[in-house]
Amino acid sequence: MNKTFTGLTAEQVEQSKREHGTNALTEKQSESFFDKLKGNFDDPIIKILIVALVLNLIFAFLGYAEWYEALGIAIAVLLATLIGTWSEYSNENAFQKLQEDASKIVVKVYRDGHVVEIKIDDIVQGDEIILQTGDKIPADGILLEGILKVDQASLNGESDEATKTPLPKGGTYEDGDTFDQHALFRGAVITSGEAVMKVTKVGDASFFGQMASELSIEDRESPLKLKLAGLADMISKAGYTGGVLIFVAFMINRILVQNNFDGALISEYFTNLGVVGNDVVEAFILAVIIIVVAVPEGLPMMIAMVLSQNMKKMLRSNILVRKLEGIETSGSLNMLFSDKTGTITKGKLDVVSYINGANDSFDTLGDVPEKLQKIIGTAIVNNTNAVISEDSNGNVLIIGGNPTEKAVLAFAEKNENLHGTLEHVSVIPFSSARKFSATQVAGDWNTTLIKGAPEMILPNCSTYYDTDGNKQPFTKLTELEEEINDLATRLIRVLILATTDETVTEETLPSDYTLVGILAIRDDVRPEAIEAIEEVHQAGVQVVMITGDRKETAVAIAKDAKILTAPDDVVLTSQELNELPDEEVKSILPNIRVIARALPTDKSRLVRLSQEIGLVVGMTGDGVNDSPALKRADVGFAMGSGTEVAKEAGDIVILDDNFKSIAQSILFGRTIYRSIQKFIVFQLTLNVGALLISFIAPFVGIDHPLTITQMLWVNLVMDTLAALAFGAEPTLKRYMKEKPKRRDESIVTRPMFSAFLFEGIVITAIGLWMLKGTFLSQYFTSGTGDIALYTGFFSFFILYAVFNGFNVRTEKLNIFDNLNRNKMFIRIMGLIIVVQILMTFVGGAILRTTPLNVTEWAIVLGLSVAAIPIDMLRKVISKAINK
């Protein structure tokens, strides 16, 4: 920056806070716990249960039902809504806190004579803030220095970029006018330029703050959640249909079968209204049980729990989930377009040498003769959007700019007495489309400083600066081009420094330059990225590296990173890509591995074409120009070091910019998908078993094998606790060796269907043998009547599901596979067993239970453990059939 800004002192900051407040916006009040609780009573299942509760109360008052059944339903409804509401409320708050803590915007501001980075909420009125391309303006203010092009569409609806210029001394502007050429407003995006602004309004007093109360953001359901909602709806309809059928079948059984189809007996049956009424109530209760059994009301709660648990794990792995659909979609990727710098490479760029126009090489700027050294330093320091500052301890800091700008500025900053004072007449910031940046300076040196790609500048250099700082004829073009090609094979990219006396615009470059020199910049490939790329390839995901480097450098890096591995792999430059029609690009897409000298428009085009051929596409990006491609992609991976605009457009923010974290995102997506599938099998096994036995029982003389309150208890305990158990499943590397899921693929696979159907039938068969057979029933003698037998069956039903949970969590025969990495699963399953035992003592009439003796528990436990060898046999047979 041209002027020297000191910013506010610590005392002035505190005074401004007291008088005008901070820049924090008043948060939009979210739905309260009680609002959510009220909303959950609108759930169709809860409404059905409330109707059942009212009818039970009526029948209990009339003497047709027991009062404790109504009490049991009331308690179950209350617990179900409370647990569901608390889960939803706490997970929503956890999600919001994760987002707030990890994605706070940081701005560069002058304080006490130094440039420091502070959070956006800590800005106060009077602050002087540095703005650069890609930034979102953090508060309302006046432009003090620099020229900006600003996208204000989100504020005034105008699609054209606005040009902002400094306010003249003594000038004024109309407060709140977003069209004023000197005024800047919070929420607008800087598309070009760098500047310093002075904050005039903060927080709710800003233009954006006043608009915020009128803004409404619609929540987007994730594709997975919609898919599961469809599954739940289908099962619910099956449950309603089953309830009606069981009601009709039960009444037909009582009217026709039990009266031997005898017309006289049937007529007599209808004359006894008390018997008819009792049978109608019993049939109705049985129908409600069928509905309660069939409906997987635990699915939405399970999704919330799994996503919340894994979001926290992902954040510990430097992955911030901004949009929930990004998690599960990342597991289905089969095409990934990735940036190079900082993602595949380390991102720690370093200028390893300087080469002058005579092809003399110097390892450091300190090795260069003093006069030429001053020219190089001045050309660098005055043509960059990074800023040199000092911290309170006097340590030099380089703030802002991309990694290349920081590396170049660090090369110059190591040398003293380079920073002369020059007036910046005009600035053209670097862009990937232009491939150069330029700053026109005046004062001690009247010229335009150029920094950019070699092909844009080097061929038009007619002179160069020699070691004495004098201009000499440039005759080493061929030698320098060969040197640049040699550097490219060693993964070293170059940047050209030059000056010109001709006029430079954003659209055109001059035809004549004086070469200052060549900066050789190295950025090594991350060792962990090589391993991660191989892992992603094994997962069936095609990786395409997109870079602004020249083709030779890009090829060398891609080979080093193991992206280029086959003879038919295709490498294209942006120019070559744009010469191909869409259909031809589609035909070679499966072989494309590298796009060199890429433009932002190339990214959007590649995403569009990939989606048109049915691929699920991921895109990485960090700049404002990347935001369209990030938004268009199925999953946008924004880099943590990137612009706020890019982060806002992305679904997932990679906080450490590391390709390994992208691979981790894919693995997390697949793990979450598998965890939900496991829970579905676990829950539907219970549903199928309970549905079948409840349907068959009346026709074989078994009176209510499971009561309404027992089924509600099963759903409450098993759904809530099992969701936590399966949500803690570990990420397994073998998931990365599976093919990506198709976009239209059902979440319930054939192996899943066979698993829960088979186990549902087994649990029904054992239950019927237990309740109807004489061999086992003779050992259940505790309590009066059949209460011990029904308690034994109820406990068997839950414990069988517990042991079957060990089968469900792995497709392998070894049920202990990676069990040590999910200790929560063991703890929760143990807790379910303990709770079930306690319920036999305290459940009483409400849960229709009684304490069991050692013999009875031994039988229950033996039948339950049988789930493990039975399912092992199923797995063996299934694998043999599918070979």
PDB file of C-alpha atoms in Angstrom, residues 690-830:
ATOM      1  CA  ALA A 690     -42.299 -58.325  15.356  1.00  0.00           C
ATOM      2  CA  LEU A 691     -44.611 -57.840  12.378  1.00  0.00           C
ATOM      3  CA  LEU A 692     -44.628 -61.527  11.462  1.00  0.00           C
ATOM      4  CA  ILE A 693     -45.139 -62.860  14.976  1.00  0.00           C
ATOM      5  CA  SER A 694     -47.842 -60.273  15.747  1.00  0.00           C
ATOM      6  CA  PHE A 695     -49.633 -61.229  12.530  1.00  0.00           C
ATOM      7  CA  ILE A 696     -49.376 -65.005  12.999  1.00  0.00           C
ATOM      8  CA  ALA A 697     -49.982 -65.133  16.770  1.00  0.00           C
ATOM      9  CA  PRO A 698     -53.803 -64.653  16.797  1.00  0.00           C
ATOM     10  CA  PHE A 699     -54.273 -67.511  14.304  1.00  0.00           C
ATOM     11  CA  VAL A 700     -52.295 -70.004  16.411  1.00  0.00           C
ATOM     12  CA  GLY A 701     -53.852 -69.098  19.735  1.00  0.00           C
ATOM     13  CA  ILE A 702     -51.176 -66.767  21.150  1.00  0.00           C
ATOM     14  CA  ASP A 703     -52.568 -63.738  22.953  1.00  0.00           C
ATOM     15  CA  HIS A 704     -50.538 -60.576  22.168  1.00  0.00           C
ATOM     16  CA  PRO A 705     -46.919 -61.840  22.070  1.00  0.00           C
ATOM     17  CA  LEU A 706     -45.876 -58.168  22.237  1.00  0.00           C
ATOM     18  CA  THR A 707     -47.985 -55.398  23.754  1.00  0.00           C
ATOM     19  CA  ILE A 708     -48.156 -51.836  22.534  1.00  0.00           C
ATOM     20  CA  THR A 709     -46.022 -50.581  25.416  1.00  0.00           C
ATOM     21  CA  GLN A 710     -43.453 -53.342  24.858  1.00  0.00           C
ATOM     22  CA  MET A 711     -43.102 -52.403  21.195  1.00  0.00           C
ATOM     23  CA  LEU A 712     -42.800 -48.738  22.065  1.00  0.00           C
ATOM     24  CA  TRP A 713     -40.128 -49.682  24.606  1.00  0.00           C
ATOM     25  CA  VAL A 714     -38.270 -51.684  21.971  1.00  0.00           C
ATOM     26  CA  ASN A 715     -38.318 -48.734  19.585  1.00  0.00           C
ATOM     27  CA  LEU A 716     -37.275 -46.247  22.251  1.00  0.00           C
ATOM     28  CA  VAL A 717     -34.398 -48.288  23.659  1.00  0.00           C
ATOM     29  CA  MET A 718     -33.192 -50.011  20.493  1.00  0.00           C
ATOM     30  CA  ASP A 719     -33.552 -47.057  18.112  1.00  0.00           C
ATOM     31  CA  THR A 720     -31.912 -44.457  20.325  1.00  0.00           C
ATOM     32  CA  LEU A 721     -29.082 -46.553  21.698  1.00  0.00           C
ATOM     33  CA  ALA A 722     -28.443 -48.497  18.488  1.00  0.00           C
ATOM     34  CA  ALA A 723     -28.179 -45.217  16.573  1.00  0.00           C
ATOM     35  CA  LEU A 724     -25.354 -44.171  18.900  1.00  0.00           C
ATOM     36  CA  ALA A 725     -23.697 -47.592  18.619  1.00  0.00           C
ATOM     37  CA  PHE A 726     -23.694 -47.781  14.815  1.00  0.00           C
ATOM     38  CA  GLY A 727     -22.947 -44.066  14.454  1.00  0.00           C
ATOM     39  CA  ALA A 728     -19.597 -44.674  16.154  1.00  0.00           C
ATOM     40  CA  GLU A 729     -18.468 -47.243  13.572  1.00  0.00           C
ATOM     41  CA  PRO A 730     -14.829 -46.672  12.530  1.00  0.00           C
ATOM     42  CA  THR A 731     -13.627 -45.611   9.099  1.00  0.00           C
ATOM     43  CA  LEU A 732     -12.236 -48.741   7.433  1.00  0.00           C
ATOM     44  CA  LYS A 733      -9.736 -48.547   4.585  1.00  0.00           C
ATOM     45  CA  ARG A 734     -11.447 -51.434   2.816  1.00  0.00           C
ATOM     46  CA  TYR A 735     -14.414 -49.161   2.063  1.00  0.00           C
ATOM     47  CA  MET A 736     -12.050 -47.293  -0.278  1.00  0.00           C
ATOM     48  CA  LYS A 737     -11.691 -50.429  -2.382  1.00  0.00           C
ATOM     49  CA  GLU A 738     -15.400 -50.551  -3.180  1.00  0.00           C
ATOM     50  CA  LYS A 739     -16.982 -49.036  -6.260  1.00  0.00           C
ATOM     51  CA  PRO A 740     -18.775 -45.683  -5.850  1.00  0.00           C
ATOM     52  CA  LYS A 741     -22.541 -45.856  -5.294  1.00  0.00           C
ATOM     53  CA  ARG A 742     -24.664 -44.989  -8.292  1.00  0.00           C
ATOM     54  CA  ARG A 743     -26.674 -41.804  -8.091  1.00  0.00           C
ATOM     55  CA  ASP A 744     -29.944 -43.752  -8.430  1.00  0.00           C
ATOM     56  CA  GLU A 745     -28.906 -46.729  -6.307  1.00  0.00           C
ATOM     57  CA  SER A 746     -31.320 -47.843  -3.559  1.00  0.00           C
ATOM     58  CA  ILE A 747     -29.963 -47.665  -0.038  1.00  0.00           C
ATOM     59  CA  VAL A 748     -31.389 -51.136   0.656  1.00  0.00           C
ATOM     60  CA  THR A 749     -29.273 -53.668  -1.248  1.00  0.00           C
ATOM     61  CA  ARG A 750     -30.088 -57.310  -1.969  1.00  0.00           C
ATOM     62  CA  PRO A 751     -27.689 -58.599   0.744  1.00  0.00           C
ATOM     63  CA  MET A 752     -29.313 -56.217   3.236  1.00  0.00           C
ATOM     64  CA  PHE A 753     -32.789 -57.387   2.257  1.00  0.00           C
ATOM     65  CA  SER A 754     -31.857 -61.056   2.591  1.00  0.00           C
ATOM     66  CA  ALA A 755     -30.199 -60.373   5.972  1.00  0.00           C
ATOM     67  CA  PHE A 756     -33.114 -58.663   7.713  1.00  0.00           C
ATOM     68  CA  LEU A 757     -35.730 -60.894   6.083  1.00  0.00           C
ATOM     69  CA  PHE A 758     -33.856 -64.078   7.079  1.00  0.00           C
ATOM     70  CA  GLU A 759     -33.219 -62.949  10.653  1.00  0.00           C
ATOM     71  CA  GLY A 760     -36.782 -61.642  10.956  1.00  0.00           C
ATOM     72  CA  ILE A 761     -38.105 -65.073   9.981  1.00  0.00           C
ATOM     73  CA  VAL A 762     -35.685 -66.809  12.396  1.00  0.00           C
ATOM     74  CA  ILE A 763     -36.691 -64.635  15.348  1.00  0.00           C
ATOM     75  CA  THR A 764     -40.355 -65.305  14.488  1.00  0.00           C
ATOM     76  CA  ALA A 765     -39.822 -69.081  14.271  1.00  0.00           C
ATOM     77  CA  ILE A 766     -37.938 -69.252  17.582  1.00  0.00           C
ATOM     78  CA  GLY A 767     -40.536 -66.981  19.209  1.00  0.00           C
ATOM     79  CA  LEU A 768     -43.438 -69.169  18.064  1.00  0.00           C
ATOM     80  CA  TRP A 769     -41.600 -72.301  19.258  1.00  0.00           C
ATOM     81  CA  MET A 770     -40.969 -70.620  22.588  1.00  0.00           C
ATOM     82  CA  LEU A 771     -44.555 -69.427  23.083  1.00  0.00           C
ATOM     83  CA  LYS A 772     -46.482 -72.315  21.548  1.00  0.00           C
ATOM     84  CA  GLY A 773     -44.241 -75.323  22.047  1.00  0.00           C
ATOM     85  CA  THR A 774     -44.376 -77.320  25.264  1.00  0.00           C
ATOM     86  CA  PHE A 775     -40.660 -78.138  25.480  1.00  0.00           C
ATOM     87  CA  LEU A 776     -39.553 -74.619  26.438  1.00  0.00           C
ATOM     88  CA  SER A 777     -42.719 -73.263  28.009  1.00  0.00           C
ATOM     89  CA  GLN A 778     -42.582 -75.867  30.804  1.00  0.00           C
ATOM     90  CA  TYR A 779     -39.451 -74.224  32.235  1.00  0.00           C
ATOM     91  CA  PHE A 780     -41.061 -70.777  32.626  1.00  0.00           C
ATOM     92  CA  THR A 781     -42.841 -71.158  35.950  1.00  0.00           C
ATOM     93  CA  SER A 782     -42.123 -67.854  37.747  1.00  0.00           C
ATOM     94  CA  GLY A 783     -45.108 -65.652  38.494  1.00  0.00           C
ATOM     95  CA  THR A 784     -48.742 -66.486  37.792  1.00  0.00           C
ATOM     96  CA  GLY A 785     -50.140 -67.859  34.565  1.00  0.00           C
ATOM     97  CA  ASP A 786     -48.032 -67.273  31.449  1.00  0.00           C
ATOM     98  CA  ILE A 787     -46.444 -64.018  32.648  1.00  0.00           C
ATOM     99  CA  ALA A 788     -42.957 -65.600  32.961  1.00  0.00           C
ATOM    100  CA  LEU A 789     -43.201 -67.087  29.463  1.00  0.00           C
ATOM    101  CA  TYR A 790     -44.208 -63.755  27.926  1.00  0.00           C
ATOM    102  CA  THR A 791     -41.455 -61.983  29.904  1.00  0.00           C
ATOM    103  CA  GLY A 792     -38.986 -64.571  28.619  1.00  0.00           C
ATOM    104  CA  PHE A 793     -40.122 -63.993  25.043  1.00  0.00           C
ATOM    105  CA  PHE A 794     -39.925 -60.186  25.428  1.00  0.00           C
ATOM    106  CA  SER A 795     -36.378 -60.464  26.817  1.00  0.00           C
ATOM    107  CA  PHE A 796     -35.395 -62.953  24.095  1.00  0.00           C
ATOM    108  CA  PHE A 797     -36.717 -60.572  21.421  1.00  0.00           C
ATOM    109  CA  ILE A 798     -34.445 -57.759  22.638  1.00  0.00           C
ATOM    110  CA  LEU A 799     -31.392 -59.873  23.477  1.00  0.00           C
ATOM    111  CA  TYR A 800     -31.543 -61.677  20.130  1.00  0.00           C
ATOM    112  CA  ALA A 801     -31.416 -58.259  18.447  1.00  0.00           C
ATOM    113  CA  VAL A 802     -28.428 -57.318  20.626  1.00  0.00           C
ATOM    114  CA  PHE A 803     -26.394 -60.365  19.573  1.00  0.00           C
ATOM    115  CA  ASN A 804     -27.569 -59.989  15.990  1.00  0.00           C
ATOM    116  CA  GLY A 805     -26.138 -56.458  16.146  1.00  0.00           C
ATOM    117  CA  PHE A 806     -22.666 -58.051  16.213  1.00  0.00           C
ATOM    118  CA  ASN A 807     -23.569 -59.825  12.963  1.00  0.00           C
ATOM    119  CA  VAL A 808     -24.944 -56.674  11.364  1.00  0.00           C
ATOM    120  CA  ARG A 809     -21.913 -54.450  12.006  1.00  0.00           C
ATOM    121  CA  THR A 810     -19.618 -56.525   9.756  1.00  0.00           C
ATOM    122  CA  GLU A 811     -20.040 -58.497   6.559  1.00  0.00           C
ATOM    123  CA  LYS A 812     -17.258 -60.801   7.700  1.00  0.00           C
ATOM    124  CA  LEU A 813     -17.674 -64.065   9.638  1.00  0.00           C
ATOM    125  CA  ASN A 814     -15.468 -62.646  12.384  1.00  0.00           C
ATOM    126  CA  ILE A 815     -17.944 -60.671  14.505  1.00  0.00           C
ATOM    127  CA  PHE A 816     -15.054 -59.046  16.392  1.00  0.00           C
ATOM    128  CA  ASP A 817     -13.759 -57.406  13.198  1.00  0.00           C
ATOM    129  CA  ASN A 818     -12.494 -53.917  14.249  1.00  0.00           C
ATOM    130  CA  LEU A 819     -14.718 -54.103  17.328  1.00  0.00           C
ATOM    131  CA  ASN A 820     -11.893 -52.625  19.414  1.00  0.00           C
ATOM    132  CA  ARG A 821     -12.258 -49.398  17.379  1.00  0.00           C
ATOM    133  CA  ASN A 822     -15.914 -49.021  18.398  1.00  0.00           C
ATOM    134  CA  LYS A 823     -15.911 -49.512  22.145  1.00  0.00           C
ATOM    135  CA  MET A 824     -19.142 -47.542  22.332  1.00  0.00           C
ATOM    136  CA  PHE A 825     -20.880 -50.410  20.522  1.00  0.00           C
ATOM    137  CA  ILE A 826     -19.862 -52.866  23.271  1.00  0.00           C
ATOM    138  CA  ARG A 827     -20.838 -50.449  26.030  1.00  0.00           C
ATOM    139  CA  ILE A 828     -24.234 -49.703  24.494  1.00  0.00           C
ATOM    140  CA  MET A 829     -25.117 -53.326  23.809  1.00  0.00           C
ATOM    141  CA  GLY A 830     -24.105 -54.167  27.382  1.00  0.00           C
TER     142      GLY A 830
END
